[in-house]
Amino acid sequence: MDQKPQLAELGLFDAKVPRYTSYPTAPHFGDAVDPARFSSWVSKVAPGSSISLYVHVPFCRRLCWFCACRTQGTHSDAPVEAYVQVLKAEIALLRQQLPEGVTLSRLHWGGGTPTILSAELIRDLAGTIAEALPLAPRAEFSVEIDPNEIGGRRLEALAETGMTRASVGVQDFDTAIQQAIGRIQSFESTRTAIEQLRAHGITSLSADILFGLPHQTPARMTESVQKLVSLTPGRVAVYGYAHVPWMAGRQCMIRSDALPTPEARLELFETARRLFLWDGYREIGIDHFARPGDGLAAAQRTGRLRRNFQGCTDDPAEVLIGIGASAVSRFPQGYAQNAPGTSAYIRSIREGRFATARGHAFGGEDLLRARLIEALMCDFSISREEILSRFAVTDAGLDRMFAEAEAAFPGMLSVTAKGLAIHDEARPLTRMIARSFDTYDLSKATHSAAF
């Protein structure tokens, strides 16, 4: 049965909702979290524990029009070299504040284009991190790879410094779509990069693909997904393109009249979803797919799947520290974000202080509601037993929350003694259902289309 009329009636094709990679979402961060509070949270990390570290490299050789990340273009290596020295200084500040014996369960380099770093800079940065925060046994070191910006010496450096996972950005393989979004990247160059990664012993591969791009059709999406599947990545993120030219000025280069309608966006996602499922991938949360042997699939089976700013994750660490301009950290006490502008970030670190510019200290029902939303985004369900055992909420209080969501989405949810579950046909509504557990003023936030 075609569910589109009912989904439309519930507002799916009109709604603008958060992606919920955090709760509260980043637009609700404020200046009450400053360098002193960040420093205090760092010092409270448990001695001998394992944490995660995210390293943000905001530089690119070219600025893709579709991207809304905080990046800047450079044709010179000089600003990149200077930036790495500042990253090393920030790592030194962290090392001074962290208790003894802290190791890394996850290390992720993102951007921007981390592979813009030369082989020498890769070794320099990786060595500094390893000396301050060594990788724990069975840790994962992942790097975002641009197939157009990688070569033999840089691959050798990444492999020698311990990289275990490569995350390859694809977006779409259709040449007309690539031209429309300012991202020229052939299937052949992507395949060559993946072959080289595997030749260097890096066999854990992730890939990103977008739906909702200009000129995308189900036929073009089918061709791109089939090409991607032929490269056999272990996991794939299928994200919806968010057209926000008022936030990301470069998106003005993309013609809005070439974008698919919300109804067409849903069809594009469903096309990709069917193809991944047919090829043996498991559906992981709202926007990921993974081979049965991948860590995400294992985390889903064992109830350990979580969500952070990179999407679905199997990262077990309770603390994630972000370094670099605009990087976000998460502690049990709250979120902290570095100054988004590269110059402001560099100035703070060079002055010998952390670059924290804003954040959010958890209070009230924040942690409870964060977990309710995360469970829906990852598992399409909420376990009553888990919530009651972990949080100071009564059975009656939880039932009131469930009843409000059920009333807002009639016929789309099941509430039982075990908890709340979203019906399979209602999964496109997941972000909207999650919003029903969000108590913050959403009118102040910048959101993307529900589909």
mmCIF file of C-alpha atoms in Angstrom, residues 189-357:
data_model
loop_
_atom_site.group_PDB
_atom_site.id
_atom_site.type_symbol
_atom_site.label_atom_id
_atom_site.label_comp_id
_atom_site.label_asym_id
_atom_site.label_seq_id
_atom_site.Cartn_x
_atom_site.Cartn_y
_atom_site.Cartn_z
ATOM 1 C CA SER A 189 39.413 7.523 -9.356
ATOM 2 C CA THR A 190 37.304 6.321 -6.425
ATOM 3 C CA ARG A 191 37.903 2.679 -7.312
ATOM 4 C CA THR A 192 41.650 3.310 -7.662
ATOM 5 C CA ALA A 193 41.801 5.003 -4.247
ATOM 6 C CA ILE A 194 39.956 2.093 -2.608
ATOM 7 C CA GLU A 195 42.220 -0.449 -4.309
ATOM 8 C CA GLN A 196 45.270 1.455 -3.046
ATOM 9 C CA LEU A 197 43.856 1.611 0.475
ATOM 10 C CA ARG A 198 43.322 -2.135 0.495
ATOM 11 C CA ALA A 199 46.793 -2.711 -0.921
ATOM 12 C CA HIS A 200 48.146 -0.849 2.123
ATOM 13 C CA GLY A 201 46.213 -3.140 4.471
ATOM 14 C CA ILE A 202 43.321 -0.759 5.187
ATOM 15 C CA THR A 203 40.350 -3.040 4.617
ATOM 16 C CA SER A 204 37.682 -1.380 6.821
ATOM 17 C CA LEU A 205 35.924 1.015 4.469
ATOM 18 C CA SER A 206 33.049 3.430 4.907
ATOM 19 C CA ALA A 207 31.393 5.507 2.187
ATOM 20 C CA ASP A 208 28.952 8.418 2.043
ATOM 21 C CA ILE A 209 26.331 8.948 -0.630
ATOM 22 C CA LEU A 210 23.721 11.725 -0.862
ATOM 23 C CA PHE A 211 20.097 11.814 -1.957
ATOM 24 C CA GLY A 212 18.160 14.952 -2.843
ATOM 25 C CA LEU A 213 20.841 16.365 -5.158
ATOM 26 C CA PRO A 214 19.976 18.368 -8.280
ATOM 27 C CA HIS A 215 18.923 16.268 -11.273
ATOM 28 C CA GLN A 216 18.846 13.032 -9.252
ATOM 29 C CA THR A 217 16.340 10.431 -10.431
ATOM 30 C CA PRO A 218 15.685 6.861 -9.272
ATOM 31 C CA ALA A 219 17.494 5.583 -12.388
ATOM 32 C CA ARG A 220 20.576 7.711 -11.680
ATOM 33 C CA MET A 221 20.480 6.780 -7.998
ATOM 34 C CA THR A 222 20.280 3.107 -8.966
ATOM 35 C CA GLU A 223 23.363 3.387 -11.158
ATOM 36 C CA SER A 224 25.382 5.209 -8.484
ATOM 37 C CA VAL A 225 24.424 2.755 -5.746
ATOM 38 C CA GLN A 226 25.229 -0.236 -7.939
ATOM 39 C CA LYS A 227 28.651 1.237 -8.697
ATOM 40 C CA LEU A 228 29.246 1.871 -5.021
ATOM 41 C CA VAL A 229 28.139 -1.640 -4.040
ATOM 42 C CA SER A 230 30.640 -3.055 -6.558
ATOM 43 C CA LEU A 231 33.392 -1.512 -4.381
ATOM 44 C CA THR A 232 32.041 -3.478 -1.347
ATOM 45 C CA PRO A 233 32.407 -0.929 1.461
ATOM 46 C CA GLY A 234 31.626 -2.410 4.865
ATOM 47 C CA ARG A 235 29.262 0.421 5.750
ATOM 48 C CA VAL A 236 27.525 3.240 3.897
ATOM 49 C CA ALA A 237 25.898 6.444 5.138
ATOM 50 C CA VAL A 238 22.995 7.675 3.012
ATOM 51 C CA TYR A 239 22.433 11.302 3.926
ATOM 52 C CA GLY A 240 19.858 13.749 2.633
ATOM 53 C CA TYR A 241 21.292 16.859 1.007
ATOM 54 C CA ALA A 242 20.290 19.942 3.028
ATOM 55 C CA HIS A 243 19.911 23.015 0.800
ATOM 56 C CA VAL A 244 20.642 25.935 3.153
ATOM 57 C CA PRO A 245 22.219 28.685 1.000
ATOM 58 C CA TRP A 246 21.452 31.282 3.694
ATOM 59 C CA MET A 247 23.937 29.397 5.899
ATOM 60 C CA ALA A 248 26.371 28.084 3.280
ATOM 61 C CA GLY A 249 26.786 30.752 0.634
ATOM 62 C CA ARG A 250 28.485 28.396 -1.834
ATOM 63 C CA GLN A 251 25.184 26.514 -2.183
ATOM 64 C CA CYS A 252 23.882 29.518 -4.138
ATOM 65 C CA MET A 253 25.768 27.944 -7.042
ATOM 66 C CA ILE A 254 23.214 25.101 -7.018
ATOM 67 C CA ARG A 255 19.970 25.814 -8.845
ATOM 68 C CA SER A 256 17.064 25.267 -6.469
ATOM 69 C CA ASP A 257 14.713 24.505 -9.382
ATOM 70 C CA ALA A 258 16.866 21.461 -10.200
ATOM 71 C CA LEU A 259 16.342 19.933 -6.745
ATOM 72 C CA PRO A 260 13.883 17.045 -6.332
ATOM 73 C CA THR A 261 10.630 17.592 -4.446
ATOM 74 C CA PRO A 262 10.273 16.188 -0.918
ATOM 75 C CA GLU A 263 8.183 13.335 -2.332
ATOM 76 C CA ALA A 264 10.895 12.596 -4.893
ATOM 77 C CA ARG A 265 13.543 12.717 -2.145
ATOM 78 C CA LEU A 266 11.720 9.939 -0.303
ATOM 79 C CA GLU A 267 11.614 7.871 -3.484
ATOM 80 C CA LEU A 268 15.348 8.395 -3.977
ATOM 81 C CA PHE A 269 16.099 7.203 -0.447
ATOM 82 C CA GLU A 270 13.805 4.196 -0.814
ATOM 83 C CA THR A 271 15.538 3.320 -4.092
ATOM 84 C CA ALA A 272 18.931 3.325 -2.380
ATOM 85 C CA ARG A 273 17.541 1.460 0.625
ATOM 86 C CA ARG A 274 16.103 -1.370 -1.462
ATOM 87 C CA LEU A 275 19.348 -1.767 -3.377
ATOM 88 C CA PHE A 276 21.501 -1.986 -0.256
ATOM 89 C CA LEU A 277 19.125 -4.465 1.372
ATOM 90 C CA TRP A 278 19.025 -6.586 -1.791
ATOM 91 C CA ASP A 279 22.822 -6.706 -1.726
ATOM 92 C CA GLY A 280 22.917 -8.041 1.820
ATOM 93 C CA TYR A 281 23.465 -4.867 3.823
ATOM 94 C CA ARG A 282 21.625 -4.413 7.115
ATOM 95 C CA GLU A 283 19.669 -1.231 7.787
ATOM 96 C CA ILE A 284 21.377 0.628 10.638
ATOM 97 C CA GLY A 285 19.369 3.461 12.136
ATOM 98 C CA ILE A 286 17.802 6.093 9.948
ATOM 99 C CA ASP A 287 20.638 6.638 7.477
ATOM 100 C CA HIS A 288 23.267 3.864 7.576
ATOM 101 C CA PHE A 289 23.687 0.422 6.030
ATOM 102 C CA ALA A 290 26.313 -2.150 6.976
ATOM 103 C CA ARG A 291 27.511 -5.609 6.027
ATOM 104 C CA PRO A 292 26.550 -8.234 8.653
ATOM 105 C CA GLY A 293 30.179 -8.535 9.791
ATOM 106 C CA ASP A 294 30.714 -4.788 10.231
ATOM 107 C CA GLY A 295 31.010 -3.259 13.699
ATOM 108 C CA LEU A 296 27.841 -1.206 13.236
ATOM 109 C CA ALA A 297 25.799 -4.338 12.538
ATOM 110 C CA ALA A 298 27.275 -6.008 15.625
ATOM 111 C CA ALA A 299 26.472 -2.942 17.741
ATOM 112 C CA GLN A 300 22.897 -2.972 16.477
ATOM 113 C CA ARG A 301 22.465 -6.661 17.327
ATOM 114 C CA THR A 302 23.783 -6.175 20.860
ATOM 115 C CA GLY A 303 22.031 -2.885 21.634
ATOM 116 C CA ARG A 304 25.243 -0.802 21.623
ATOM 117 C CA LEU A 305 24.462 1.426 18.645
ATOM 118 C CA ARG A 306 24.866 5.138 19.348
ATOM 119 C CA ARG A 307 24.730 8.432 17.477
ATOM 120 C CA ASN A 308 27.176 11.336 17.385
ATOM 121 C CA PHE A 309 28.179 14.141 15.021
ATOM 122 C CA GLN A 310 29.497 11.609 12.494
ATOM 123 C CA GLY A 311 26.198 9.677 12.478
ATOM 124 C CA CYS A 312 25.678 6.130 13.761
ATOM 125 C CA THR A 313 28.626 4.713 15.675
ATOM 126 C CA ASP A 314 29.746 1.713 17.699
ATOM 127 C CA ASP A 315 32.120 3.883 19.736
ATOM 128 C CA PRO A 316 31.889 2.783 23.397
ATOM 129 C CA ALA A 317 33.580 5.858 24.903
ATOM 130 C CA GLU A 318 31.591 8.185 27.160
ATOM 131 C CA VAL A 319 33.925 11.103 26.362
ATOM 132 C CA LEU A 320 34.630 12.492 22.910
ATOM 133 C CA ILE A 321 37.028 15.411 22.657
ATOM 134 C CA GLY A 322 37.119 17.471 19.475
ATOM 135 C CA ILE A 323 40.202 19.486 18.561
ATOM 136 C CA GLY A 324 40.560 22.032 15.789
ATOM 137 C CA ALA A 325 38.380 24.921 14.665
ATOM 138 C CA SER A 326 34.622 24.352 15.282
ATOM 139 C CA ALA A 327 35.195 20.841 16.715
ATOM 140 C CA VAL A 328 32.617 19.651 19.250
ATOM 141 C CA SER A 329 33.355 17.676 22.427
ATOM 142 C CA ARG A 330 30.907 15.624 24.459
ATOM 143 C CA PHE A 331 31.374 14.862 28.149
ATOM 144 C CA PRO A 332 28.999 13.334 30.706
ATOM 145 C CA GLN A 333 28.532 16.947 31.873
ATOM 146 C CA GLY A 334 27.654 18.456 28.475
ATOM 147 C CA TYR A 335 28.852 19.682 25.076
ATOM 148 C CA ALA A 336 31.676 22.130 24.282
ATOM 149 C CA GLN A 337 32.491 23.606 20.882
ATOM 150 C CA ASN A 338 35.673 25.339 19.772
ATOM 151 C CA ALA A 339 35.549 28.714 18.065
ATOM 152 C CA PRO A 340 34.176 28.068 14.561
ATOM 153 C CA GLY A 341 36.426 30.570 12.821
ATOM 154 C CA THR A 342 39.943 29.317 12.122
ATOM 155 C CA SER A 343 41.576 32.634 13.045
ATOM 156 C CA ALA A 344 39.777 32.868 16.414
ATOM 157 C CA TYR A 345 40.637 29.243 17.175
ATOM 158 C CA ILE A 346 44.320 29.745 16.317
ATOM 159 C CA ARG A 347 44.521 32.937 18.384
ATOM 160 C CA SER A 348 43.161 31.216 21.510
ATOM 161 C CA ILE A 349 45.501 28.231 21.299
ATOM 162 C CA ARG A 350 48.539 30.404 20.592
ATOM 163 C CA GLU A 351 47.663 32.418 23.699
ATOM 164 C CA GLY A 352 47.905 29.204 25.691
ATOM 165 C CA ARG A 353 44.210 28.649 26.426
ATOM 166 C CA PHE A 354 41.522 26.360 25.119
ATOM 167 C CA ALA A 355 39.419 27.696 22.249
ATOM 168 C CA THR A 356 35.994 26.795 23.685
ATOM 169 C CA ALA A 357 33.459 29.324 22.439
#
